[in-house]
mmCIF file of C-alpha atoms in Angstrom:
data_model
loop_
_atom_site.group_PDB
_atom_site.id
_atom_site.type_symbol
_atom_site.label_atom_id
_atom_site.label_comp_id
_atom_site.label_asym_id
_atom_site.label_seq_id
_atom_site.Cartn_x
_atom_site.Cartn_y
_atom_site.Cartn_z
ATOM 1 C CA MET A 1 22.229 7.863 2.642
ATOM 2 C CA THR A 2 19.093 7.038 0.653
ATOM 3 C CA GLU A 3 16.775 10.018 0.400
ATOM 4 C CA LEU A 4 13.335 9.375 1.850
ATOM 5 C CA SER A 5 10.635 9.808 -0.765
ATOM 6 C CA SER A 6 7.555 11.888 -0.023
ATOM 7 C CA PRO A 7 5.284 8.788 -0.265
ATOM 8 C CA VAL A 8 7.126 7.247 2.684
ATOM 9 C CA MET A 9 6.497 10.334 4.756
ATOM 10 C CA ARG A 10 2.913 10.333 3.467
ATOM 11 C CA LEU A 11 2.484 7.068 5.312
ATOM 12 C CA ILE A 12 3.006 9.431 8.224
ATOM 13 C CA ALA A 13 -2.527 9.788 8.339
ATOM 14 C CA ASP A 14 -5.110 9.963 10.920
ATOM 15 C CA GLU A 15 -7.616 12.260 12.537
ATOM 16 C CA GLY A 16 -7.732 15.459 14.519
ATOM 17 C CA GLY A 17 -4.205 16.822 14.324
ATOM 18 C CA ARG A 18 -2.297 13.859 15.674
ATOM 19 C CA GLN A 19 0.869 12.824 13.896
ATOM 20 C CA ARG A 20 0.141 11.475 10.458
ATOM 21 C CA GLY A 21 0.498 7.697 10.320
ATOM 22 C CA LYS A 22 1.298 7.421 14.023
ATOM 23 C CA GLY A 23 -0.282 3.971 14.319
ATOM 24 C CA ARG A 24 1.886 2.589 11.544
ATOM 25 C CA ILE A 25 4.984 4.299 12.921
ATOM 26 C CA GLU A 26 4.324 2.758 16.345
ATOM 27 C CA LEU A 27 3.989 -0.628 14.649
ATOM 28 C CA LEU A 28 7.314 -0.110 12.857
ATOM 29 C CA GLU A 29 8.956 0.869 16.119
ATOM 30 C CA LYS A 30 7.559 -2.114 18.014
ATOM 31 C CA ILE A 31 8.617 -4.577 15.296
ATOM 32 C CA GLY A 32 12.111 -3.137 15.589
ATOM 33 C CA GLU A 33 12.023 -3.693 19.349
ATOM 34 C CA VAL A 34 10.607 -7.231 19.519
ATOM 35 C CA GLY A 35 11.740 -8.625 16.155
ATOM 36 C CA SER A 36 8.400 -10.048 15.051
ATOM 37 C CA ILE A 37 5.088 -8.859 13.642
ATOM 38 C CA SER A 38 3.044 -11.128 15.914
ATOM 39 C CA GLY A 39 4.874 -9.850 19.009
ATOM 40 C CA ALA A 40 4.419 -6.237 17.943
ATOM 41 C CA ALA A 41 0.710 -6.808 17.226
ATOM 42 C CA LYS A 42 0.174 -8.333 20.664
ATOM 43 C CA ALA A 43 2.002 -5.483 22.379
ATOM 44 C CA LEU A 44 -0.089 -2.856 20.560
ATOM 45 C CA GLY A 45 -3.423 -4.672 20.918
ATOM 46 C CA LEU A 46 -3.755 -5.374 17.193
ATOM 47 C CA SER A 47 -4.860 -8.554 15.504
ATOM 48 C CA TYR A 48 -2.124 -10.445 13.676
ATOM 49 C CA LYS A 49 -4.026 -9.975 10.402
ATOM 50 C CA ALA A 50 -4.358 -6.214 10.893
ATOM 51 C CA ALA A 51 -0.653 -5.917 11.647
ATOM 52 C CA TRP A 52 0.306 -7.921 8.560
ATOM 53 C CA GLU A 53 -1.990 -5.863 6.348
ATOM 54 C CA ALA A 54 -0.420 -2.666 7.714
ATOM 55 C CA VAL A 55 3.067 -4.006 6.979
ATOM 56 C CA GLU A 56 2.105 -5.043 3.442
ATOM 57 C CA GLY A 57 0.497 -1.666 2.846
ATOM 58 C CA MET A 58 3.587 0.214 4.017
ATOM 59 C CA ASN A 59 5.908 -1.880 1.865
ATOM 60 C CA ASN A 60 3.667 -1.434 -1.193
ATOM 61 C CA LEU A 61 3.708 2.356 -0.857
ATOM 62 C CA SER A 62 7.430 2.615 -0.195
ATOM 63 C CA ASP A 63 10.191 2.797 -2.793
ATOM 64 C CA GLU A 64 12.094 0.194 -0.752
ATOM 65 C CA PRO A 65 10.889 -2.399 1.788
ATOM 66 C CA LEU A 66 10.591 -1.058 5.329
ATOM 67 C CA ILE A 67 10.231 -4.486 6.954
ATOM 68 C CA ILE A 68 11.488 -7.901 5.851
ATOM 69 C CA ARG A 69 11.184 -11.440 7.115
ATOM 70 C CA VAL A 70 14.295 -13.188 8.405
ATOM 71 C CA ALA A 71 14.797 -16.933 8.763
ATOM 72 C CA GLY A 72 16.581 -18.856 11.486
ATOM 73 C CA GLY A 73 17.585 -17.725 14.955
ATOM 74 C CA LYS A 74 16.670 -19.175 18.305
ATOM 75 C CA ASN A 75 12.983 -18.440 17.758
ATOM 76 C CA GLY A 76 12.907 -19.742 14.183
ATOM 77 C CA GLY A 77 12.916 -16.336 12.498
ATOM 78 C CA GLY A 78 10.949 -13.123 12.632
ATOM 79 C CA SER A 79 10.776 -9.695 11.030
ATOM 80 C CA VAL A 80 13.190 -6.784 11.126
ATOM 81 C CA LEU A 81 13.344 -3.206 9.906
ATOM 82 C CA THR A 82 15.534 -2.633 6.878
ATOM 83 C CA ALA A 83 18.095 0.170 6.845
ATOM 84 C CA PHE A 84 15.526 2.197 4.887
ATOM 85 C CA GLY A 85 12.864 1.394 7.494
ATOM 86 C CA LEU A 86 15.149 2.557 10.309
ATOM 87 C CA GLN A 87 15.813 5.747 8.383
ATOM 88 C CA ALA A 88 12.087 6.371 7.892
ATOM 89 C CA LEU A 89 11.432 5.797 11.599
ATOM 90 C CA SER A 90 14.244 8.146 12.584
ATOM 91 C CA ALA A 91 13.031 10.820 10.165
ATOM 92 C CA PHE A 92 9.505 10.634 11.570
ATOM 93 C CA ARG A 93 10.688 11.009 15.141
ATOM 94 C CA ARG A 94 12.796 14.012 14.173
ATOM 95 C CA LEU A 95 9.829 15.646 12.454
ATOM 96 C CA GLU A 96 7.403 14.830 15.255
ATOM 97 C CA GLY A 97 8.326 17.823 17.404
ATOM 98 C CA GLU A 98 8.327 20.234 14.477
ATOM 99 C CA TYR A 99 4.910 18.956 13.380
ATOM 100 C CA GLN A 100 3.409 19.669 16.795
ATOM 101 C CA GLN A 101 4.911 23.162 16.799
ATOM 102 C CA PHE A 102 3.445 23.724 13.347
ATOM 103 C CA LEU A 103 -0.054 22.662 14.514
ATOM 104 C CA SER A 104 0.202 24.858 17.592
ATOM 105 C CA ALA A 105 0.996 27.856 15.402
ATOM 106 C CA LEU A 106 -1.915 27.068 13.075
ATOM 107 C CA ARG A 107 -4.374 26.764 15.961
ATOM 108 C CA GLU A 108 -3.673 30.367 16.880
ATOM 109 C CA ARG A 109 -5.480 31.347 13.681
ATOM 110 C CA GLU A 110 -9.203 31.765 14.269
ATOM 111 C CA ASP A 111 -10.151 30.107 10.961
ATOM 112 C CA PHE A 112 -8.048 26.979 11.606
ATOM 113 C CA ASP A 113 -10.781 24.604 12.836
ATOM 114 C CA LYS A 114 -13.169 25.354 9.980
ATOM 115 C CA PHE A 115 -10.666 24.763 7.204
ATOM 116 C CA PHE A 116 -8.765 21.960 8.923
ATOM 117 C CA HIS A 117 -11.917 19.833 9.085
ATOM 118 C CA LEU A 118 -12.645 20.643 5.443
ATOM 119 C CA MET A 119 -9.179 19.415 4.481
ATOM 120 C CA ARG A 120 -9.668 16.247 6.541
ATOM 121 C CA LYS A 121 -12.821 15.443 4.572
ATOM 122 C CA MET A 122 -10.704 15.554 1.429
ATOM 123 C CA ASP A 123 -8.136 13.131 2.871
ATOM 124 C CA MET A 124 -9.561 10.065 1.136
ATOM 125 C CA LYS A 125 -9.483 6.561 2.530
ATOM 126 C CA THR A 126 -10.472 3.587 0.368
ATOM 127 C CA SER A 127 -11.702 0.040 0.879
ATOM 128 C CA ALA A 128 -9.257 -1.310 -1.727
ATOM 129 C CA ARG A 129 -7.066 -3.997 -0.136
ATOM 130 C CA ASN A 130 -4.277 -3.452 -2.669
ATOM 131 C CA GLU A 131 -2.714 -0.033 -2.983
ATOM 132 C CA PHE A 132 0.411 0.513 -5.070
ATOM 133 C CA LEU A 133 2.376 3.676 -5.667
ATOM 134 C CA GLY A 134 4.244 4.136 -8.920
ATOM 135 C CA ARG A 135 5.099 6.470 -11.771
ATOM 136 C CA VAL A 136 3.325 6.730 -15.090
ATOM 137 C CA LYS A 137 5.457 5.094 -17.757
ATOM 138 C CA THR A 138 3.158 5.363 -20.757
ATOM 139 C CA VAL A 139 -0.168 6.991 -21.643
ATOM 140 C CA ASN A 140 -1.789 5.688 -24.828
ATOM 141 C CA LYS A 141 -4.805 7.838 -25.633
ATOM 142 C CA GLY A 142 -7.845 6.639 -27.550
ATOM 143 C CA SER A 143 -11.033 8.344 -28.630
ATOM 144 C CA VAL A 144 -12.887 7.367 -25.432
ATOM 145 C CA ASN A 145 -10.559 5.334 -23.205
ATOM 146 C CA ALA A 146 -6.839 5.480 -22.515
ATOM 147 C CA GLU A 147 -4.273 2.874 -21.528
ATOM 148 C CA VAL A 148 -1.994 3.939 -18.679
ATOM 149 C CA ILE A 149 1.063 1.892 -17.721
ATOM 150 C CA LEU A 150 2.306 2.407 -14.177
ATOM 151 C CA ASP A 151 5.767 1.333 -13.017
ATOM 152 C CA ILE A 152 5.340 0.135 -9.414
ATOM 153 C CA GLY A 153 8.958 -0.930 -8.902
ATOM 154 C CA GLY A 154 10.716 -4.259 -8.636
ATOM 155 C CA GLY A 155 10.336 -4.795 -12.373
ATOM 156 C CA ASN A 156 6.535 -4.837 -12.011
ATOM 157 C CA GLU A 157 4.113 -2.794 -14.092
ATOM 158 C CA LEU A 158 0.345 -2.349 -14.000
ATOM 159 C CA VAL A 159 -1.760 -1.554 -17.057
ATOM 160 C CA ALA A 160 -4.980 0.351 -16.376
ATOM 161 C CA ILE A 161 -7.790 1.258 -18.776
ATOM 162 C CA ILE A 162 -9.552 4.463 -17.763
ATOM 163 C CA THR A 163 -11.546 7.102 -19.624
ATOM 164 C CA GLN A 164 -9.793 9.877 -21.484
ATOM 165 C CA GLU A 165 -11.716 12.292 -19.268
ATOM 166 C CA SER A 166 -10.130 10.681 -16.194
ATOM 167 C CA VAL A 167 -6.658 11.038 -17.726
ATOM 168 C CA ASP A 168 -7.319 14.744 -18.192
ATOM 169 C CA ASN A 169 -8.870 15.239 -14.735
ATOM 170 C CA LEU A 170 -5.971 13.469 -13.022
ATOM 171 C CA GLU A 171 -3.487 15.259 -15.298
ATOM 172 C CA LEU A 172 -1.709 11.966 -15.935
ATOM 173 C CA ALA A 173 1.529 12.227 -17.853
ATOM 174 C CA VAL A 174 4.772 10.272 -18.144
ATOM 175 C CA GLY A 175 6.760 10.560 -14.919
ATOM 176 C CA LYS A 176 3.824 11.598 -12.732
ATOM 177 C CA GLU A 177 3.318 9.758 -9.450
ATOM 178 C CA ALA A 178 0.018 7.875 -9.138
ATOM 179 C CA TYR A 179 -1.687 5.260 -6.990
ATOM 180 C CA ALA A 180 -3.226 2.037 -8.304
ATOM 181 C CA LEU A 181 -6.132 0.747 -6.194
ATOM 182 C CA ILE A 182 -7.330 -2.839 -6.639
ATOM 183 C CA LYS A 183 -9.990 -4.582 -4.569
ATOM 184 C CA ALA A 184 -8.978 -8.072 -3.430
ATOM 185 C CA PRO A 185 -12.069 -9.838 -4.932
ATOM 186 C CA TRP A 186 -11.030 -8.479 -8.352
ATOM 187 C CA VAL A 187 -7.734 -10.398 -8.250
ATOM 188 C CA ILE A 188 -7.655 -13.844 -9.889
ATOM 189 C CA ILE A 189 -5.080 -16.399 -8.721
ATOM 190 C CA MET A 190 -3.551 -19.065 -10.930
ATOM 191 C CA ALA A 191 -0.577 -21.435 -10.741
ATOM 192 C CA GLU A 192 2.600 -19.925 -12.190
ATOM 193 C CA ASP A 193 3.158 -22.904 -14.489
ATOM 194 C CA SER A 194 -0.386 -22.843 -15.863
ATOM 195 C CA ASN A 195 -0.689 -22.840 -19.657
ATOM 196 C CA LEU A 196 -4.050 -21.085 -19.615
ATOM 197 C CA LYS A 197 -4.369 -17.941 -21.685
ATOM 198 C CA THR A 198 -6.504 -15.163 -20.238
ATOM 199 C CA SER A 199 -7.733 -11.721 -21.234
ATOM 200 C CA ALA A 200 -6.296 -10.157 -18.071
ATOM 201 C CA ARG A 201 -3.597 -7.639 -19.016
ATOM 202 C CA ASN A 202 -1.782 -7.775 -15.681
ATOM 203 C CA LYS A 203 0.088 -10.792 -14.336
ATOM 204 C CA LEU A 204 2.102 -10.439 -11.118
ATOM 205 C CA CYS A 205 3.956 -13.573 -9.998
ATOM 206 C CA GLY A 206 5.660 -14.465 -6.765
ATOM 207 C CA VAL A 207 5.518 -16.722 -3.719
ATOM 208 C CA VAL A 208 2.469 -17.199 -1.492
ATOM 209 C CA SER A 209 3.371 -15.551 1.814
ATOM 210 C CA ARG A 210 0.002 -15.980 3.543
ATOM 211 C CA CYS A 211 -3.003 -18.175 2.918
ATOM 212 C CA GLN A 212 -5.926 -17.921 5.333
ATOM 213 C CA GLU A 213 -9.232 -19.714 4.795
ATOM 214 C CA GLY A 214 -12.518 -18.287 6.057
ATOM 215 C CA ALA A 215 -16.050 -19.656 6.220
ATOM 216 C CA ILE A 216 -16.472 -19.645 2.427
ATOM 217 C CA ASN A 217 -13.711 -17.515 0.968
ATOM 218 C CA GLY A 218 -10.068 -17.147 1.880
ATOM 219 C CA GLU A 219 -7.353 -14.526 1.539
ATOM 220 C CA VAL A 220 -4.204 -15.306 -0.444
ATOM 221 C CA VAL A 221 -1.238 -12.922 -0.337
ATOM 222 C CA ILE A 222 1.520 -13.246 -2.934
ATOM 223 C CA ALA A 223 4.911 -11.708 -2.154
ATOM 224 C CA LEU A 224 6.374 -9.990 -5.203
ATOM 225 C CA ASP A 225 9.860 -8.603 -5.758
ATOM 226 C CA ALA A 226 11.149 -5.483 -3.978
ATOM 227 C CA GLY A 227 8.980 -6.129 -0.927
ATOM 228 C CA LYS A 228 5.647 -5.613 -2.722
ATOM 229 C CA SER A 229 2.675 -7.930 -2.275
ATOM 230 C CA VAL A 230 -0.787 -8.451 -3.738
ATOM 231 C CA ALA A 231 -3.816 -9.856 -1.899
ATOM 232 C CA ALA A 232 -6.745 -11.772 -3.375
ATOM 233 C CA ILE A 233 -10.036 -13.081 -2.003
ATOM 234 C CA ILE A 234 -10.938 -16.440 -3.580
ATOM 235 C CA THR A 235 -13.047 -19.411 -2.539
ATOM 236 C CA ASN A 236 -11.702 -22.024 -0.136
ATOM 237 C CA GLU A 237 -12.403 -24.613 -2.828
ATOM 238 C CA SER A 238 -10.079 -22.758 -5.220
ATOM 239 C CA ILE A 239 -7.354 -22.590 -2.560
ATOM 240 C CA LYS A 240 -7.540 -26.349 -2.064
ATOM 241 C CA SER A 241 -7.834 -27.294 -5.741
ATOM 242 C CA MET A 242 -4.725 -25.249 -6.627
ATOM 243 C CA GLY A 243 -2.810 -26.475 -3.603
ATOM 244 C CA LEU A 244 -2.132 -22.926 -2.436
ATOM 245 C CA LYS A 245 -0.066 -22.590 0.725
ATOM 246 C CA GLU A 246 2.922 -20.647 1.977
ATOM 247 C CA GLY A 247 5.970 -21.101 -0.246
ATOM 248 C CA VAL A 248 4.048 -22.104 -3.383
ATOM 249 C CA ARG A 249 4.634 -19.972 -6.471
ATOM 250 C CA ALA A 250 1.527 -18.402 -7.982
ATOM 251 C CA CYS A 251 0.405 -15.484 -10.113
ATOM 252 C CA ALA A 252 -2.169 -12.753 -9.608
ATOM 253 C CA LEU A 253 -4.200 -11.771 -12.678
ATOM 254 C CA ILE A 254 -5.839 -8.351 -12.769
ATOM 255 C CA LYS A 255 -7.964 -6.937 -15.571
ATOM 256 C CA ALA A 256 -6.875 -3.493 -16.722
ATOM 257 C CA SER A 257 -10.436 -2.218 -16.260
ATOM 258 C CA HIS A 258 -10.368 -3.293 -12.588
ATOM 259 C CA ILE A 259 -7.564 -0.895 -11.658
ATOM 260 C CA ILE A 260 -8.525 2.496 -10.223
ATOM 261 C CA LEU A 261 -5.929 5.244 -10.549
ATOM 262 C CA ALA A 262 -5.634 8.123 -8.106
ATOM 263 C CA VAL A 263 -3.274 11.037 -7.516
ATOM 264 C CA MET A 264 -2.556 13.305 -4.590
ATOM 265 C CA ALA A 265 -4.428 16.605 -4.964
#
C-alpha cells in the first residue's frame, strides 16, 4: 500500500477547530459517489469553476493524482478517485474521530483559545492560483541572489530566483520540501511547436484541459504529467489568436523571478 505523504494530509485546513480540509474531503467523497465533478459541485452548492480549481489544487499538492478524468460510459465520461485518492479519503475518515478527541482534550486547557487563535493567524492562505509542492533539487548560491531548482514530480522542475537572505530564512537545502506559488497573470502561454526563444527559465508543456473566456481576459488550464496542472490568465484575443481550446497542446512559460517559494513553519 502506498504510504500517504504528509502534504496529502495537510490538504486536510479551515477555521475554528473543524476538521482540516473538510470541504475538499467532502468534494472528494461526493465525486466518488456521483462520478463527476459537475455533479459533485451541484450537490455541494459549489460553482463548477470552484470545484475544478479545488481538484486541480489537490492534485498539484499530492504526490499522486487523487482524481482523474475518464472517457466513455453511458454519460460520455466523468471523473473518478484514483486508488491513492480512495486511500487518502479513507485515512481522513479514520483520523476524523481521533482529531475531535484531540481538540476536546486541548479545550480543557484554559490557555487553549488564546494560543489556538494565534496559531490560526499563522496558517497562511495565498491568492496565488498555482501552488505546487516539491523537493529542493539544487541550490546555487550567488553573492545576492540564489537559484533554487524544485522537483515538482512528473518529470517537471521549477527554477526560482530568490535572495540569498530568503534561502537562509527558509533554510532551503537539497531534499527539503517546499511550495512554489505562482499567480496566474504571471504565466505566459505559447504554442508547443513555437520556435520563439524567450528569457523565461521555466517551460511546462501539456494539453489544454480548460479554456474559459471572460469579459476581457480568460483562464487557460494546461494539464501536465502526473496529474499536475498550471493555470494562466491571458487576454481573450490571445486565446483566439493561438487557437487555444481543450485538447490543444500548449506550454506555460514562467520567469524564475515570478516564483515565490514557501515552507511549512
